PDB file of C-alpha atoms in Angstrom:
ATOM      1  CA  MET A   7    -125.837 -85.886-103.603  1.00 69.00           C
ATOM      2  CA  ASP A   8    -126.691 -82.885-105.753  1.00 73.00           C
ATOM      3  CA  VAL A   9    -125.973 -79.128-104.802  1.00 70.00           C
ATOM      4  CA  ALA A  10    -129.196 -78.417-103.244  1.00 72.00           C
ATOM      5  CA  GLN A  11    -129.025 -81.543-100.947  1.00 76.00           C
ATOM      6  CA  ALA A  12    -125.374 -80.615 -99.983  1.00 70.00           C
ATOM      7  CA  THR A  13    -126.147 -77.060 -99.333  1.00 65.00           C
ATOM      8  CA  ASP A  14    -128.991 -77.842 -97.349  1.00 70.00           C
ATOM      9  CA  ALA A  15    -127.003 -80.358 -95.304  1.00 70.00           C
ATOM     10  CA  ALA A  16    -124.487 -77.712 -94.632  1.00 63.00           C
ATOM     11  CA  ALA A  17    -126.794 -75.066 -93.543  1.00 65.00           C
ATOM     12  CA  ASP A  18    -128.617 -77.299 -91.118  1.00 68.00           C
ATOM     13  CA  HIS A  19    -125.332 -78.312 -89.401  1.00 65.00           C
ATOM     14  CA  LEU A  20    -123.780 -74.823 -89.578  1.00 62.00           C
ATOM     15  CA  TRP A  21    -126.762 -73.097 -87.883  1.00 64.00           C
ATOM     16  CA  SER A  22    -127.301 -75.752 -85.171  1.00 65.00           C
ATOM     17  CA  THR A  23    -123.751 -76.350 -84.146  1.00 61.00           C
ATOM     18  CA  LEU A  24    -121.480 -73.234 -84.823  1.00 61.00           C
ATOM     19  CA  SER A  25    -123.064 -70.625 -82.933  1.00 58.00           C
ATOM     20  CA  ASP A  26    -120.398 -71.009 -80.093  1.00 59.00           C
ATOM     21  CA  LEU A  27    -117.680 -70.681 -82.551  1.00 61.00           C
ATOM     22  CA  ALA A  28    -119.192 -67.493 -83.996  1.00 59.00           C
ATOM     23  CA  ALA A  29    -119.883 -65.739 -80.635  1.00 57.00           C
ATOM     24  CA  ASP A  30    -116.371 -64.621 -79.833  1.00 62.00           C
ATOM     25  CA  GLY A  31    -112.894 -65.429 -80.305  1.00 63.00           C
ATOM     26  CA  ASP A  32    -109.538 -63.846 -81.420  1.00 71.00           C
ATOM     27  CA  GLY A  33    -109.686 -64.372 -85.184  1.00 82.00           C
ATOM     28  CA  GLN A  34    -110.091 -67.043 -87.854  1.00 84.00           C
ATOM     29  CA  VAL A  35    -107.487 -69.172 -89.652  1.00 87.00           C
ATOM     30  CA  LEU A  36    -108.588 -70.947 -92.803  1.00 87.00           C
ATOM     31  CA  LEU A  37    -106.613 -73.664 -94.453  1.00 89.00           C
ATOM     32  CA  GLY A  38    -107.055 -74.826 -98.030  1.00 89.00           C
ATOM     33  CA  SER A  39    -105.508 -77.108-100.642  1.00 89.00           C
ATOM     34  CA  GLY A  40    -105.562 -76.749-104.377  1.00 88.00           C
ATOM     35  CA  LEU A  41    -108.873 -75.051-105.398  1.00 87.00           C
ATOM     36  CA  GLY A  42    -109.766 -75.283-101.809  1.00 87.00           C
ATOM     37  CA  TYR A  43    -106.993 -72.613-100.943  1.00 91.00           C
ATOM     38  CA  VAL A  44    -108.849 -70.075-103.387  1.00 91.00           C
ATOM     39  CA  LEU A  45    -112.096 -70.879-101.200  1.00 89.00           C
ATOM     40  CA  ALA A  46    -110.243 -70.424 -97.925  1.00 90.00           C
ATOM     41  CA  ARG A  47    -109.058 -66.900 -99.217  1.00 94.00           C
ATOM     42  CA  GLU A  48    -112.628 -66.077-100.322  1.00 91.00           C
ATOM     43  CA  ALA A  49    -113.950 -67.211 -96.924  1.00 89.00           C
ATOM     44  CA  ALA A  50    -111.327 -64.986 -95.187  1.00 92.00           C
ATOM     45  CA  LEU A  51    -112.413 -62.121 -97.126  1.00 92.00           C
ATOM     46  CA  LYS A  52    -115.958 -62.698 -96.326  1.00 89.00           C
ATOM     47  CA  MET A  53    -115.246 -62.944 -92.788  1.00 87.00           C
ATOM     48  CA  VAL A  54    -113.508 -59.646 -92.599  1.00 89.00           C
ATOM     49  CA  GLU A  55    -116.058 -57.920 -94.719  1.00 88.00           C
ATOM     50  CA  MET A  56    -119.143 -59.457 -93.021  1.00 86.00           C
ATOM     51  CA  GLY A  57    -118.210 -60.176 -89.546  1.00 82.00           C
ATOM     52  CA  ARG A  58    -115.420 -57.642 -89.083  1.00 85.00           C
ATOM     53  CA  VAL A  59    -113.281 -60.474 -87.875  1.00 84.00           C
ATOM     54  CA  PRO A  60    -109.567 -60.788 -88.380  1.00 88.00           C
ATOM     55  CA  ALA A  61    -109.256 -63.650 -90.819  1.00 90.00           C
ATOM     56  CA  TRP A  62    -106.127 -65.274 -92.683  1.00 90.00           C
ATOM     57  CA  ALA A  63    -105.951 -67.879 -95.252  1.00 93.00           C
ATOM     58  CA  TYR A  64    -103.017 -70.265 -95.810  1.00 91.00           C
ATOM     59  CA  ARG A  65    -102.239 -73.307 -97.912  1.00 90.00           C
ATOM     60  CA  THR A  66    -102.550 -76.326 -95.738  1.00 87.00           C
ATOM     61  CA  LEU A  67     -98.942 -77.773 -95.795  1.00 87.00           C
ATOM     62  CA  GLU A  68     -97.544 -74.226 -95.799  1.00 87.00           C
ATOM     63  CA  TYR A  69     -99.350 -73.368 -92.523  1.00 83.00           C
ATOM     64  CA  ARG A  70     -96.984 -75.789 -90.540  1.00 79.00           C
ATOM     65  CA  HIS A  71     -93.836 -73.815 -91.237  1.00 78.00           C
ATOM     66  CA  GLY A  72     -94.271 -70.755 -89.331  1.00 76.00           C
ATOM     67  CA  PRO A  73     -97.966 -69.407 -89.015  1.00 79.00           C
ATOM     68  CA  LEU A  74     -98.904 -72.455 -86.990  1.00 79.00           C
ATOM     69  CA  GLU A  75     -97.073 -70.531 -84.044  1.00 78.00           C
ATOM     70  CA  ALA A  76     -99.682 -67.740 -84.184  1.00 74.00           C
ATOM     71  CA  LEU A  77    -102.389 -70.100 -83.411  1.00 76.00           C
ATOM     72  CA  ALA A  78    -103.540 -70.224 -79.997  1.00 75.00           C
ATOM     73  CA  PRO A  79    -106.716 -70.761 -77.777  1.00 76.00           C
ATOM     74  CA  GLY A  80    -109.426 -68.423 -78.911  1.00 77.00           C
ATOM     75  CA  THR A  81    -108.320 -68.489 -82.522  1.00 80.00           C
ATOM     76  CA  THR A  82    -110.748 -70.443 -84.653  1.00 82.00           C
ATOM     77  CA  LEU A  83    -109.182 -72.862 -87.213  1.00 81.00           C
ATOM     78  CA  VAL A  84    -111.382 -73.369 -90.262  1.00 82.00           C
ATOM     79  CA  GLY A  85    -110.498 -75.913 -92.704  1.00 78.00           C
ATOM     80  CA  ALA A  86    -109.318 -77.635 -94.559  1.00 82.00           C
ATOM     81  CA  PHE A  87    -111.126 -76.664 -97.815  1.00 83.00           C
ATOM     82  CA  GLY A  88    -110.514 -78.691-100.883  1.00 84.00           C
ATOM     83  CA  ASP A  89    -111.870 -81.816-102.686  1.00 78.00           C
ATOM     84  CA  ASP A  90    -108.838 -83.977-102.985  1.00 79.00           C
ATOM     85  CA  LEU A  91    -106.979 -83.616 -99.572  1.00 84.00           C
ATOM     86  CA  THR A  92    -103.902 -85.929 -99.001  1.00 88.00           C
ATOM     87  CA  GLU A  93    -103.181 -87.824 -95.744  1.00 90.00           C
ATOM     88  CA  ALA A  94    -100.237 -85.458 -95.110  1.00 90.00           C
ATOM     89  CA  GLU A  95    -102.676 -82.289 -95.299  1.00 87.00           C
ATOM     90  CA  LEU A  96    -105.279 -83.943 -93.199  1.00 85.00           C
ATOM     91  CA  THR A  97    -102.442 -84.584 -90.484  1.00 87.00           C
ATOM     92  CA  ALA A  98    -101.361 -81.162 -90.975  1.00 84.00           C
ATOM     93  CA  VAL A  99    -104.936 -79.893 -90.098  1.00 84.00           C
ATOM     94  CA  ALA A 100    -105.159 -82.216 -87.063  1.00 84.00           C
ATOM     95  CA  GLU A 101    -101.887 -80.730 -85.745  1.00 82.00           C
ATOM     96  CA  ALA A 102    -102.954 -77.256 -86.079  1.00 82.00           C
ATOM     97  CA  ALA A 103    -106.414 -78.170 -84.429  1.00 82.00           C
ATOM     98  CA  ARG A 104    -104.311 -79.379 -81.295  1.00 80.00           C
ATOM     99  CA  ALA A 105    -103.053 -75.681 -80.946  1.00 77.00           C
ATOM    100  CA  THR A 106    -106.455 -74.282 -80.373  1.00 75.00           C
ATOM    101  CA  ASN A 107    -109.735 -75.123 -78.604  1.00 68.00           C
ATOM    102  CA  ARG A 108    -111.740 -73.888 -81.567  1.00 71.00           C
ATOM    103  CA  HIS A 109    -111.900 -75.982 -84.750  1.00 71.00           C
ATOM    104  CA  PHE A 110    -114.531 -75.681 -87.583  1.00 70.00           C
ATOM    105  CA  ASP A 111    -113.684 -78.828 -89.376  1.00 67.00           C
ATOM    106  CA  ILE A 112    -115.321 -78.096 -92.871  1.00 64.00           C
ATOM    107  CA  GLN A 113    -114.642 -81.810 -93.900  1.00 62.00           C
ATOM    108  CA  VAL A 114    -117.108 -82.866 -91.029  1.00 61.00           C
ATOM    109  CA  VAL A 115    -119.735 -80.410 -92.271  1.00 59.00           C
ATOM    110  CA  ILE A 116    -119.217 -81.147 -95.899  1.00 60.00           C
ATOM    111  CA  PRO A 117    -117.753 -84.595 -96.404  1.00 60.00           C
ATOM    112  CA  GLN A 118    -114.982 -84.577 -98.829  1.00 62.00           C
ATOM    113  CA  GLN A 119    -116.289 -85.189-102.322  1.00 66.00           C
ATOM    114  CA  ALA A 120    -114.676 -84.560-105.636  1.00 69.00           C
ATOM    115  CA  GLY A 121    -115.869 -82.058-108.112  1.00 76.00           C
ATOM    116  CA  PRO A 122    -117.869 -78.950-108.419  1.00 79.00           C
ATOM    117  CA  VAL A 123    -120.634 -80.132-106.122  1.00 79.00           C
ATOM    118  CA  GLY A 124    -118.269 -80.658-103.108  1.00 79.00           C
ATOM    119  CA  MET A 125    -116.433 -77.180-103.802  1.00 81.00           C
ATOM    120  CA  LEU A 126    -119.867 -75.373-104.129  1.00 82.00           C
ATOM    121  CA  ALA A 127    -120.976 -76.777-100.712  1.00 80.00           C
ATOM    122  CA  GLN A 128    -117.821 -75.662 -99.163  1.00 82.00           C
ATOM    123  CA  LEU A 129    -118.271 -72.266-100.572  1.00 83.00           C
ATOM    124  CA  TYR A 130    -121.755 -72.034 -99.321  1.00 80.00           C
ATOM    125  CA  ALA A 131    -120.731 -73.287 -95.787  1.00 79.00           C
ATOM    126  CA  ALA A 132    -118.069 -70.624 -95.763  1.00 82.00           C
ATOM    127  CA  HIS A 133    -120.500 -67.816 -96.748  1.00 82.00           C
ATOM    128  CA  ALA A 134    -123.099 -69.038 -94.201  1.00 80.00           C
ATOM    129  CA  TYR A 135    -120.523 -69.158 -91.439  1.00 80.00           C
ATOM    130  CA  SER A 136    -119.582 -65.752 -92.301  1.00 84.00           C
ATOM    131  CA  LEU A 137    -123.098 -64.580 -91.971  1.00 84.00           C
ATOM    132  CA  LEU A 138    -123.285 -66.282 -88.720  1.00 81.00           C
ATOM    133  CA  LEU A 139    -120.243 -64.307 -87.531  1.00 82.00           C
ATOM    134  CA  SER A 140    -121.616 -61.094 -88.601  1.00 83.00           C
ATOM    135  CA  ARG A 141    -125.011 -61.807 -86.898  1.00 82.00           C
ATOM    136  CA  ARG A 142    -123.497 -63.073 -83.681  1.00 80.00           C
ATOM    137  CA  ARG A 143    -121.484 -59.863 -83.419  1.00 81.00           C
ATOM    138  CA  GLY A 144    -124.483 -57.622 -84.241  1.00 85.00           C
ATOM    139  CA  PHE A 145    -123.523 -56.507 -87.589  1.00 85.00           C
ATOM    140  CA  ASP A 146    -125.627 -56.127 -90.728  1.00 86.00           C
ATOM    141  CA  ALA A 147    -123.575 -58.027 -93.566  1.00 82.00           C
ATOM    142  CA  ASP A 148    -125.658 -56.041 -96.050  1.00 81.00           C
ATOM    143  CA  ARG A 149    -124.691 -52.815 -94.867  1.00 80.00           C
ATOM    144  CA  PRO A 150    -120.843 -52.648 -94.410  1.00 77.00           C
ATOM    145  CA  ALA A 151    -119.326 -49.712 -92.460  1.00 77.00           C
ATOM    146  CA  ASN A 152    -116.579 -48.721 -94.712  1.00 77.00           C
ATOM    147  CA  ILE A 153    -117.169 -50.177 -98.074  1.00 73.00           C
ATOM    148  CA  ARG A 154    -118.645 -48.208-100.898  1.00 67.00           C
ATOM    149  CA  GLU A 155    -120.396 -49.661-103.823  1.00 63.00           C
ATOM    150  CA  HIS A 156    -118.095 -49.750-106.741  1.00 58.00           C
ATOM    151  CA  VAL A 157    -116.520 -52.101-109.344  1.00 57.00           C
ATOM    152  CA  GLY A 158    -112.891 -51.387-110.187  1.00 60.00           C
ATOM    153  CA  ASP A 159    -112.679 -47.591-110.733  1.00 59.00           C
ATOM    154  CA  ILE A 160    -116.399 -47.302-111.712  1.00 59.00           C
ATOM    155  CA  TRP A 161    -118.474 -45.920-108.900  1.00 55.00           C
ATOM    156  CA  LEU A 162    -122.165 -46.887-108.719  1.00 55.00           C
ATOM    157  CA  LYS A 163    -125.196 -44.714-107.704  1.00 56.00           C
ATOM    158  CA  GLY A 164    -123.288 -41.492-108.348  1.00 54.00           C
ATOM    159  CA  GLU A 165    -120.759 -41.965-105.560  1.00 54.00           C
ATOM    160  CA  GLN A 166    -117.192 -40.544-106.048  1.00 51.00           C
TER     161      GLN A 166
END
């Protein structure tokens, strides 16, 4: 499966089955392992920026040591991101999923495959889901309310 096929499959599944998860809820908890943790952090940032939704990213196995207690019905569990999840990590995700009635299993949307194609497909799925969150809440992801255009300390378009 190439990148285009993987992203097309992700988009089809996301838009057809995840609108209920994006409609409401108390927040998003994202889990990841290895490079997947970096993807989970990026996805959480996009959910906050685009959908104005509280979102937190954790390493998959760390989550069971404390933060799991904050997961409740109404919180959406997203994960786990990663291309080489262990059995222990998959078990940890399953345990966390039992604590909520809202679970977006990225491994079902994008079946686990090693390498950059799988990781890019997961990143695409996370961004598409963030856009869906934004649209379902009536926000324009291209026009954030409080973020000004800048890179580091250099302001663009004359803003200061």
